[in-house]
Structures are given as structure tokens and as C-alpha cells.
Coordinates of C-alpha atoms in Angstrom, one line a residue:
M29 CA 4.0 25.5 16.1
A30 CA 4.0 22.0 14.9
F31 CA 2.8 18.7 16.4
A32 CA 5.8 16.7 15.3
T33 CA 9.3 17.0 14.2
T34 CA 11.6 14.6 12.3
A35 CA 14.0 12.8 14.6
A36 CA 17.7 12.3 13.8
T37 CA 18.5 10.5 10.7
S38 CA 20.6 7.8 12.4
S39 CA 18.1 5.1 11.5
S40 CA 18.3 5.9 7.8
A41 CA 22.1 5.9 8.0
A42 CA 22.0 2.5 9.7
A43 CA 19.7 1.1 7.0
A44 CA 22.0 2.5 4.4
M45 CA 25.1 0.8 5.9
A46 CA 23.2 -2.5 6.2
L47 CA 22.4 -2.4 2.5
T48 CA 25.8 -1.3 1.2
P49 CA 26.8 -4.9 0.1
Q50 CA 24.0 -4.9 -2.4
C51 CA 25.5 -2.0 -4.4
A52 CA 27.4 -4.3 -6.7
K53 CA 24.1 -5.7 -8.0
L54 CA 22.6 -2.4 -8.9
P55 CA 23.9 -1.6 -12.5
G56 CA 22.6 -4.9 -14.0
A57 CA 19.3 -4.6 -12.1
T58 CA 18.8 -1.1 -13.3
R59 CA 19.3 -2.2 -16.9
Q60 CA 16.8 -5.0 -16.4
S61 CA 14.2 -2.7 -15.0
R62 CA 14.5 -0.3 -17.9
T63 CA 13.7 -3.1 -20.4
R64 CA 11.0 -4.8 -18.4
S65 CA 8.1 -3.0 -20.0
A66 CA 9.1 -4.1 -23.5
V67 CA 9.7 -7.7 -22.3
C68 CA 6.3 -8.0 -20.5
R69 CA 4.4 -6.5 -23.5
A70 CA 5.9 -9.2 -25.8
A71 CA 5.1 -11.9 -23.3
A72 CA 1.6 -10.7 -22.7
T73 CA 0.9 -10.8 -26.5
A74 CA 2.2 -14.3 -26.6
T75 CA -0.3 -15.4 -23.9
A76 CA -3.5 -13.7 -25.1
P77 CA -6.8 -15.3 -24.0
G78 CA -8.4 -17.9 -26.3
S79 CA -11.8 -18.0 -27.8
A80 CA -15.0 -18.6 -25.8
S81 CA -16.3 -22.2 -25.4
T82 CA -19.8 -23.4 -26.4
S83 CA -22.6 -23.2 -23.9
A84 CA -23.8 -26.3 -22.0
P85 CA -27.4 -27.7 -21.7
A86 CA -29.5 -26.3 -18.9
A87 CA -29.3 -29.6 -17.1
L88 CA -25.6 -29.1 -16.7
A89 CA -25.9 -25.6 -15.2
A90 CA -24.0 -26.4 -12.1
L91 CA -21.1 -28.0 -14.0
N92 CA -21.1 -25.0 -16.4
A93 CA -20.8 -22.6 -13.4
R94 CA -17.8 -24.4 -12.2
R95 CA -16.3 -24.4 -15.7
G96 CA -17.0 -20.6 -15.8
A97 CA -15.1 -20.1 -12.6
R98 CA -12.2 -22.0 -14.1
R99 CA -12.3 -20.0 -17.3
S100 CA -12.3 -16.8 -15.2
A101 CA -9.2 -18.0 -13.3
S102 CA -7.6 -18.9 -16.6
S103 CA -8.4 -15.5 -18.0
V104 CA -6.4 -14.0 -15.1
A105 CA -3.5 -16.4 -15.8
A106 CA -3.6 -15.5 -19.5
M107 CA -3.5 -11.7 -19.0
W108 CA -1.7 -11.4 -15.7
R109 CA 1.0 -9.1 -17.1
Q110 CA -1.6 -6.7 -18.3
V111 CA -3.4 -6.9 -14.9
Q112 CA -0.1 -6.1 -13.2
G113 CA 0.3 -3.0 -15.4
C114 CA 2.6 -4.1 -18.2
D115 CA 1.0 -1.6 -20.5
D116 CA 0.0 0.9 -17.8
W117 CA -3.6 -0.5 -17.8
E118 CA -4.3 1.2 -21.2
G119 CA -7.9 0.4 -22.1
L120 CA -8.3 -1.9 -19.1
L121 CA -9.6 0.3 -16.3
D122 CA -13.2 -0.9 -16.8
H123 CA -12.2 -4.5 -17.6
P124 CA -14.1 -6.9 -15.3
V125 CA -11.0 -9.1 -14.8
L126 CA -8.9 -6.2 -13.7
R127 CA -11.5 -4.7 -11.3
S128 CA -12.1 -8.2 -9.8
E129 CA -8.4 -8.7 -9.2
V130 CA -8.0 -5.2 -7.7
A131 CA -11.0 -5.8 -5.4
R132 CA -9.4 -9.1 -4.4
Y133 CA -6.3 -7.3 -3.3
G134 CA -8.4 -4.8 -1.5
E135 CA -9.9 -7.6 0.6
L136 CA -6.4 -8.9 1.4
V137 CA -5.7 -5.4 2.7
D138 CA -9.0 -5.3 4.7
A139 CA -7.8 -8.5 6.5
C140 CA -5.2 -6.2 8.3
Y141 CA -8.1 -4.1 9.7
K142 CA -10.1 -7.2 10.7
A143 CA -7.2 -8.7 12.5
F144 CA -5.9 -5.6 14.2
D145 CA -6.5 -5.6 18.0
L146 CA -8.0 -2.3 19.3
D147 CA -8.8 -3.6 22.8
P148 CA -6.7 -1.6 25.3
A149 CA -7.0 -4.4 27.8
S150 CA -5.6 -7.0 25.4
R151 CA -1.9 -8.0 25.6
R152 CA -1.9 -7.7 21.8
H153 CA -3.2 -4.2 21.8
H154 CA -2.3 -2.4 18.5
N155 CA -1.0 -5.7 17.1
C156 CA -2.5 -8.7 15.3
K157 CA -5.0 -10.8 17.2
Y158 CA -3.9 -14.0 15.5
G159 CA -0.8 -16.0 14.6
K160 CA 0.3 -15.8 11.0
E161 CA -0.5 -19.4 10.3
R162 CA -4.3 -18.9 10.9
M163 CA -4.8 -15.1 10.4
L164 CA -6.5 -15.3 7.0
E165 CA -8.7 -18.1 8.2
E166 CA -9.7 -16.2 11.3
V167 CA -10.8 -13.1 9.3
G168 CA -12.9 -15.3 7.0
M169 CA -10.4 -15.6 4.1
A170 CA -9.4 -19.3 4.5
G171 CA -9.6 -19.7 0.7
A172 CA -7.6 -16.6 -0.2
G173 CA -4.8 -18.7 -1.6
Y174 CA -1.9 -17.1 0.2
E175 CA 0.4 -18.3 2.9
V176 CA 1.4 -15.6 5.4
T177 CA 5.2 -15.8 5.9
K178 CA 5.9 -12.7 8.1
Y179 CA 4.3 -10.0 10.1
I180 CA 5.6 -6.4 9.6
Y181 CA 5.9 -3.8 12.4
A182 CA 6.5 0.0 12.1
A183 CA 7.3 2.7 14.5
P184 CA 6.3 6.3 13.7
D185 CA 9.3 8.6 14.0
V186 CA 7.5 11.4 15.8
I187 CA 7.8 13.5 19.0
T188 CA 4.4 13.3 20.6
V189 CA 2.5 16.0 22.6
P190 CA 2.4 15.6 26.4
T191 CA -1.3 14.4 26.5
M192 CA -0.6 11.4 24.4
E193 CA -0.2 8.1 26.3
A194 CA 3.4 7.0 26.4
S195 CA 2.3 3.4 25.8
I196 CA 1.1 4.2 22.3
S197 CA 3.6 6.8 21.1
G198 CA 6.6 5.9 19.1
R199 CA 6.2 2.2 19.6
G200 CA 6.4 -0.4 16.9
R201 CA 2.9 -1.6 15.9
W202 CA 1.7 -4.3 13.5
I203 CA 1.3 -2.6 10.1
G204 CA 0.7 -5.6 7.8
Y205 CA 2.1 -8.9 6.4
V206 CA 4.0 -10.6 3.7
A207 CA 2.6 -13.6 2.0
V208 CA 3.2 -15.8 -1.0
S209 CA 0.6 -17.6 -3.2
T210 CA -0.1 -21.3 -2.6
P211 CA 0.6 -23.8 -5.4
E212 CA -3.1 -23.9 -6.3
M213 CA -3.3 -20.0 -6.4
T214 CA -0.1 -19.9 -8.4
R215 CA -1.7 -22.1 -11.1
Q216 CA -4.8 -19.9 -11.1
L217 CA -2.8 -16.6 -11.4
G218 CA -0.3 -17.9 -13.9
R219 CA 2.6 -16.9 -11.7
R220 CA 3.9 -17.1 -8.2
D221 CA 2.7 -13.9 -6.4
V222 CA 4.7 -12.4 -3.5
L223 CA 2.3 -10.1 -1.7
V224 CA 2.8 -7.3 0.9
S225 CA -0.4 -5.9 2.4
F226 CA -0.5 -2.7 4.5
R227 CA -3.3 -1.3 6.7
G228 CA -3.9 2.5 6.9
T229 CA -3.6 4.9 9.8
V230 CA -5.0 3.8 13.1
T231 CA -2.9 4.9 16.1
P232 CA -2.5 8.5 17.3
A233 CA 1.2 8.5 16.6
E234 CA 0.5 7.4 13.0
W235 CA -2.0 10.3 12.7
L236 CA 0.8 12.7 13.7
A237 CA 3.2 11.1 11.2
N238 CA 0.7 11.8 8.5
L239 CA 0.9 15.5 9.3
M240 CA 4.7 15.6 8.8
S241 CA 4.2 16.7 5.2
S242 CA 7.6 18.3 4.5
L243 CA 9.5 16.8 1.6
E244 CA 12.7 15.0 2.4
P245 CA 15.3 13.3 0.2
A246 CA 14.6 9.5 0.3
R247 CA 18.3 8.5 0.0
L248 CA 17.4 4.8 0.1
D249 CA 20.2 3.7 -2.2
P250 CA 23.6 4.3 -0.4
C251 CA 25.4 4.0 -3.7
D252 CA 23.3 6.6 -5.5
P253 CA 21.4 8.8 -3.0
R254 CA 19.7 11.0 -5.6
P255 CA 19.0 14.0 -3.3
D256 CA 16.4 15.4 -5.8
V257 CA 14.1 12.4 -5.2
K258 CA 12.0 13.5 -2.2
V259 CA 9.2 11.9 -0.3
E260 CA 7.0 12.9 2.7
S261 CA 9.0 12.9 5.9
G262 CA 6.3 11.3 7.9
F263 CA 5.9 8.3 5.6
L264 CA 9.7 8.0 5.3
G265 CA 10.1 8.0 9.1
L266 CA 7.5 5.3 9.5
Y267 CA 9.2 3.3 6.8
T268 CA 12.8 3.6 8.1
S269 CA 12.6 4.0 11.9
A270 CA 13.1 1.0 14.2
D271 CA 11.7 0.2 17.6
K272 CA 14.0 -2.1 19.5
T273 CA 11.5 -2.7 22.3
C274 CA 8.7 -4.3 20.2
R275 CA 7.9 -7.6 21.9
F276 CA 6.1 -9.0 18.9
G277 CA 9.3 -9.6 16.8
G278 CA 9.7 -6.3 15.0
A279 CA 13.5 -6.7 14.5
G280 CA 14.8 -3.6 12.7
S281 CA 12.9 -1.0 10.8
C282 CA 9.8 -1.6 8.8
R283 CA 12.1 -1.2 5.7
E284 CA 14.7 -3.7 6.9
Q285 CA 12.0 -6.3 7.8
L286 CA 10.4 -5.9 4.3
L287 CA 13.6 -6.0 2.3
R288 CA 14.8 -9.1 4.0
E289 CA 11.6 -11.1 3.6
V290 CA 10.6 -10.0 0.1
S291 CA 14.2 -10.7 -1.1
R292 CA 14.1 -14.1 0.6
L293 CA 10.9 -15.1 -1.2
I294 CA 12.0 -13.8 -4.6
D295 CA 15.4 -15.6 -4.2
S296 CA 13.7 -18.8 -3.1
A297 CA 11.7 -19.1 -6.4
D298 CA 12.4 -22.2 -8.4
S299 CA 13.7 -21.0 -11.8
R300 CA 11.9 -24.0 -13.4
S301 CA 8.6 -22.9 -12.0
S302 CA 6.2 -20.2 -13.1
D303 CA 7.0 -16.5 -13.3
T304 CA 7.0 -14.4 -10.1
S305 CA 5.3 -11.1 -9.5
V306 CA 5.7 -8.7 -6.6
T307 CA 2.3 -7.1 -5.6
L308 CA 2.2 -4.4 -2.9
A309 CA -1.2 -3.4 -1.7
G310 CA -2.3 -0.8 0.9
H311 CA -5.0 1.6 2.0
S312 CA -4.4 5.2 2.8
M313 CA -1.1 5.5 4.6
G314 CA -0.5 1.8 3.8
G315 CA -0.7 2.7 0.1
A316 CA 2.1 5.3 0.7
L317 CA 4.2 2.6 2.4
A318 CA 3.5 0.3 -0.5
T319 CA 4.7 2.9 -3.0
L320 CA 7.9 3.6 -1.0
L321 CA 8.6 -0.2 -0.8
A322 CA 8.1 -0.5 -4.6
Y323 CA 10.6 2.3 -5.3
D324 CA 13.1 0.9 -2.8
L325 CA 13.0 -2.7 -4.2
A326 CA 13.4 -1.4 -7.8
E327 CA 16.1 1.1 -7.0
L328 CA 18.2 -1.6 -5.3
G329 CA 17.4 -4.2 -7.9
L330 CA 16.1 -6.7 -5.3
N331 CA 13.1 -7.7 -7.4
R332 CA 15.5 -9.6 -9.8
A333 CA 13.5 -8.3 -12.8
A334 CA 10.2 -9.6 -11.4
P335 CA 7.5 -7.0 -12.1
I336 CA 6.6 -4.7 -9.2
T337 CA 3.0 -3.5 -9.0
V338 CA 1.3 -1.3 -6.4
F339 CA -2.5 -1.5 -5.9
S340 CA -3.4 1.4 -3.6
F341 CA -6.8 2.5 -2.2
G342 CA -7.3 6.1 -1.1
V343 CA -3.6 6.8 -1.1
P344 CA -2.3 10.4 -0.5
R345 CA 0.6 11.8 -2.5
V346 CA 3.9 10.3 -1.5
G347 CA 6.7 12.3 -3.2
N348 CA 7.7 15.0 -5.6
A349 CA 8.0 15.0 -9.4
A350 CA 11.5 13.5 -9.3
F351 CA 10.2 10.6 -7.2
K352 CA 7.5 9.9 -9.8
A353 CA 9.9 10.2 -12.7
R354 CA 12.3 7.8 -11.0
C355 CA 9.5 5.3 -10.3
D356 CA 8.6 5.4 -14.0
E357 CA 12.2 5.0 -15.1
L358 CA 12.6 1.9 -12.8
G359 CA 9.4 0.3 -14.2
V360 CA 7.4 0.5 -11.0
K361 CA 3.7 0.1 -11.9
A362 CA 1.1 1.8 -9.6
L363 CA -2.6 1.7 -9.9
R364 CA -4.2 4.2 -7.6
V365 CA -7.9 3.4 -6.9
A366 CA -9.4 6.8 -5.9
N367 CA -12.9 7.7 -4.8
V368 CA -13.2 11.1 -6.5
R369 CA -15.0 12.4 -3.4
D370 CA -12.2 11.3 -1.0
P371 CA -10.2 14.3 0.1
I372 CA -7.2 12.1 1.3
T373 CA -6.3 11.4 -2.3
R374 CA -5.7 15.1 -2.9
M375 CA -3.3 15.5 0.0
P376 CA -0.6 16.5 0.7
G377 CA -0.2 19.2 -1.9
F378 CA -3.8 20.3 -2.0
F379 CA -2.8 23.6 -3.6
L380 CA 0.7 22.9 -5.1
N381 CA 0.7 19.6 -7.0
E382 CA 1.1 18.1 -10.5
A383 CA -2.0 19.9 -11.7
T384 CA -1.0 23.4 -10.5
T385 CA 2.7 23.6 -11.0
G386 CA 2.3 24.1 -14.8
A387 CA 1.6 27.8 -14.1
A388 CA 4.6 30.0 -15.0
M389 CA 4.7 31.7 -11.6
L390 CA 4.8 28.3 -9.8
R391 CA 7.5 26.6 -12.0
P392 CA 10.4 27.6 -9.7
W393 CA 8.8 25.4 -7.0
A394 CA 7.9 22.5 -9.2
G395 CA 10.6 20.3 -7.6
S396 CA 9.2 20.9 -4.2
C397 CA 5.6 20.1 -5.0
Y398 CA 3.9 16.8 -4.5
T399 CA 3.0 14.6 -7.5
H400 CA 1.0 11.4 -7.7
V401 CA 2.7 8.2 -8.9
G402 CA 1.1 5.9 -11.4
V403 CA -2.3 5.6 -13.1
E404 CA -5.6 6.5 -11.4
L405 CA -8.6 4.3 -11.4
P406 CA -11.4 6.7 -10.5
L407 CA -14.5 5.7 -8.6
D408 CA -17.5 7.7 -7.6
D409 CA -20.0 7.2 -4.8
I410 CA -22.3 10.2 -4.4
S411 CA -24.0 8.6 -1.4
S412 CA -20.9 8.9 0.7
V413 CA -20.1 12.6 0.0
A414 CA -21.3 13.8 3.4
D415 CA -19.4 11.3 5.5
L416 CA -15.6 11.5 5.6
T417 CA -15.2 8.0 7.3
T418 CA -17.4 6.5 4.5
V419 CA -15.9 8.2 1.6
H420 CA -12.4 7.0 2.6
N421 CA -13.6 3.6 3.9
L422 CA -11.8 0.7 2.3
G423 CA -15.1 -1.2 2.3
T424 CA -16.6 1.5 0.1
Y425 CA -13.7 1.2 -2.4
I426 CA -14.1 -2.6 -2.6
A427 CA -17.9 -2.3 -3.1
L428 CA -17.5 0.2 -5.8
L429 CA -15.1 -2.1 -7.6
R430 CA -17.4 -5.1 -7.3
K431 CA -21.0 -3.9 -7.1
P432 CA -21.2 -0.1 -7.6
K433 CA -24.9 0.1 -6.9
Q434 CA -24.5 -1.5 -3.5
A435 CA -21.6 0.6 -2.4
A436 CA -23.6 2.6 0.2
A437 CA -24.7 -0.5 2.0
R438 CA -21.2 -1.9 2.2
A439 CA -20.0 1.4 3.7
D440 CA -21.7 0.4 7.0
D441 CA -20.2 -3.1 7.1
G442 CA -19.3 -3.7 10.7
G443 CA -16.5 -6.2 10.0
G444 CA -13.9 -4.4 8.0
G445 CA -11.8 -1.3 7.6
G446 CA -14.7 1.1 7.8
A447 CA -15.6 -0.2 11.3
V448 CA -12.0 0.2 12.4
I449 CA -11.7 3.7 11.2
G450 CA -15.0 4.7 12.9
R451 CA -13.8 3.1 16.1
V452 CA -10.4 4.9 15.8
L453 CA -12.2 8.3 15.3
D454 CA -14.3 7.6 18.4
F455 CA -11.3 6.5 20.4
V456 CA -9.1 9.5 19.6
G457 CA -12.0 11.8 20.1
R458 CA -12.2 10.6 23.7
R459 CA -8.5 11.3 24.2
G460 CA -8.5 15.1 24.6
A461 CA -5.8 17.3 23.2
G462 CA -6.6 20.0 25.7
A463 CA -10.2 20.8 24.9
M464 CA -9.9 19.8 21.3
P465 CA -10.5 16.2 20.1
W466 CA -7.6 14.6 18.3
Q467 CA -9.3 14.3 14.9
D468 CA -10.3 18.0 15.0
A469 CA -6.8 19.1 16.0
A470 CA -5.4 17.1 13.1
L471 CA -7.8 18.4 10.5
Q472 CA -7.4 22.0 11.7
M473 CA -3.6 21.8 11.8
G474 CA -3.6 20.2 8.3
G475 CA -5.9 22.9 7.0
L476 CA -3.7 25.6 8.4
V477 CA -0.5 24.2 6.9
Q478 CA -2.3 23.8 3.6
T479 CA -3.6 27.3 3.7
L480 CA 0.0 28.5 4.2
G481 CA 1.0 26.6 1.1
L482 CA 3.4 24.4 3.0
I483 CA 1.9 21.1 1.6

């Protein structure tokens, strides 16, 4: 018995038809993506940081601090291609500039949790509490340096159990936002940054989608379907399914909304201005959606040779070995920030994955096993080992990147992703699935499927 089944593939077919006119652009875009790594390495070498400046007198300490901040910003500008993964972060995983930048993107993801409305009595329940013009300011990030241009909505493609409220099952919900760097932030970063930020799992329907762990051909390029490239069916359904009833403007599927807006922002870049990067950031399920979007943009050539980078936090595996190989071929760069004690980063594919399929007896199933994409940046927080909500908490990830010794204190922060996850667990625990709380049902079903070797 299964909690959820994949719905008909009509939404994927519709998306493919909508994207058919872009096929003529694919050959040139593919050639560009295959040479991108060599181009960015050469450009990064040409923009290496300069030498350190002399120290200022003690009486000018305040001025010196301001200059230090400017030097830090200019360090990011000078090495932005390396930060975005031009050389697969070789020798950079402990670099303070990289870790600071990754933590900054983590905070931009945490804004999704802070702005997400969990009040059942609110007319914006399961949507953003604020308008996009003031969202970052309302969550305490007025100086983030980004202008939010669009909110993104997603509808889990699941069939729910009878005890789940109809009002929260299969409906489009706010999943994140698209933003672009302001002129001042563009100068600091050394390029114009198009950002997409995704939150993780919150609603019961999204929890069910996470359990749909069978591999399914992505088929996101109608001109070159590549049936061997497979991804988790639950993530794919969330990415490609549309909810026509969403009253907050979710026109089309999550995928269609994203491709339109990101393409618009890339195409609107002034060729005479600074370079453009595409940065996709997400926590947990949001990291999986970011990885799918990165592959989709690169496969269709919609990035117009702009580097695509994924910064994910506590992300599960998304697809099979062919999916990873294709992402590598297209030049998609993914940095997976993983708490080594976080079990979510080892799922799906707890038993059959990139580490176990090397065994001779398992090789026939290698194409059907999950494989992580990109480079892992491992973190460790021994203080959170006994608490699942803490070990997977985005606040813990950010704290480990910024101030490792204070990670445990940040895990109890009441304002960010950890608080939302805790409230969600409490909420779904009160919605009975028979006599069994929702989170227990999910964990037990996931454990059973894993034991059977199906994920």
C-alpha cells in the first residue's frame, strides 16, 4: 500500500508543448555550456585578488573597519567565478569568503520560512505574509541587496489520504521567490546575480510528495527527452504540476513560472553591464527543486551561457547517475552543504546509491539507483545528533558556516526555518492519520520502503 501515486503526465506534456519553440536554440546553447568551465577558469585567473593593504593607525580603527568591509566585498567580486564553482570549489571549501557567501544565500532561503504564513485563520494561510516589494524588509533583511521580482507557487502532484484536509491537499502554495541584485549589490558581487530561493517541506501534501521516491524520466527537453535521465517522481510532480485555482497568482506550473521569469531577467541584462550569474538556493526539498531548475535551464540553454550554481542545504538525492552525468556535462555547478548527522542528506537511496552500486552484484541496477549531484561541503554538529528537527534545521546549517562553536545556540532560534519546521511537526502531529501522527506515519512508511530496497 502506498500513500501517494503519480498523477497523469498531462501537465508535463503541456509544459513540453509550451517549450517546443525553444528547441532551435538548443545546439548552440549546449556547445556554450560545454566550454563554460574553461572560459570561467581563464576569466577567474585574470581577476585574481590583489595584495593586502597597509594597516591604519589605532585612531582610525572605525575607518579601517569600513575599509575592511569594502575589501571583503571586493574579494567576492574578484573571485566570484570560483565562489560560483568555476573550478568545482577545489581547495576552497574552508575559504572564509566562500563560507560567508554560502551562509548569505542560506539566509536568503531562510527568508522564505520567516515569511511563510502558518496561521490557519489567515487569508494567506500557506502563502507569503507580505507583498514582494517589502518581503525582505519585513523579515529583517532590508539590506540584503536584492529586489524580489516574482513569487513562485507549487502544487504537489499527489492523491491524498481521506483524513487530510481538502483545503491543504493538492493546492498551489508559495514555495519561494525570484530576485535580482540591486545596482549596489551588483558592484559588490562583481556581477549581476539572478537568484531563486526555495523553502523546504512544510505542508502535509509536500510531505507525501517526498515519499514518492520512484525514479521517473525527467523528459524536460521536448526535442531531446533523454529517457535514461531520471529523477524522483515526487520532486518532478511538484516542479511540473499546475494548480489553476491558486488565488495568489500561481499561473502555470512551478516550472513554467520559473522558466518565464528567470529567462526574462537573463534576457533583460544590458550587454554593456557586468556579467550575470544564476544562483539557485534551497533547503531540503527546496534544494531538490533548485537542482531540477538548474538542470532544466542548462538543458534548454535558457541561461545564455551565464554560469548556473546551486547552493543547497540538507538536500536529499534528486536523480540517478545519468542525471548527475548530464548535469556535469551541461556545466551545472552544485555545492551541497550537508550536516554529516542529517539523515535527509542520505535519502532517498539509503541502501542503493553512488557509494554502494560499485559492488559487482549491484551493477545491473546502477542506472536505477540514486546519486548525489555536485560537490559536498560537509559540516558537523555533535550537539544536534539527538534531535532530528535540529540536525536538519537551516539555522543550524547557517550557524555552522558562520560560527561553528555557536551552532547549538542558533538551533533554538525562534525566528527562522527551525521554528517553522518545529511548528509543522507539531501541527501535523495533531492531524491524526488514524491513530498514528503524520510524521510517524511518514517515517515508518519511508523506513519500510527503504528496507524493501525500493529507494
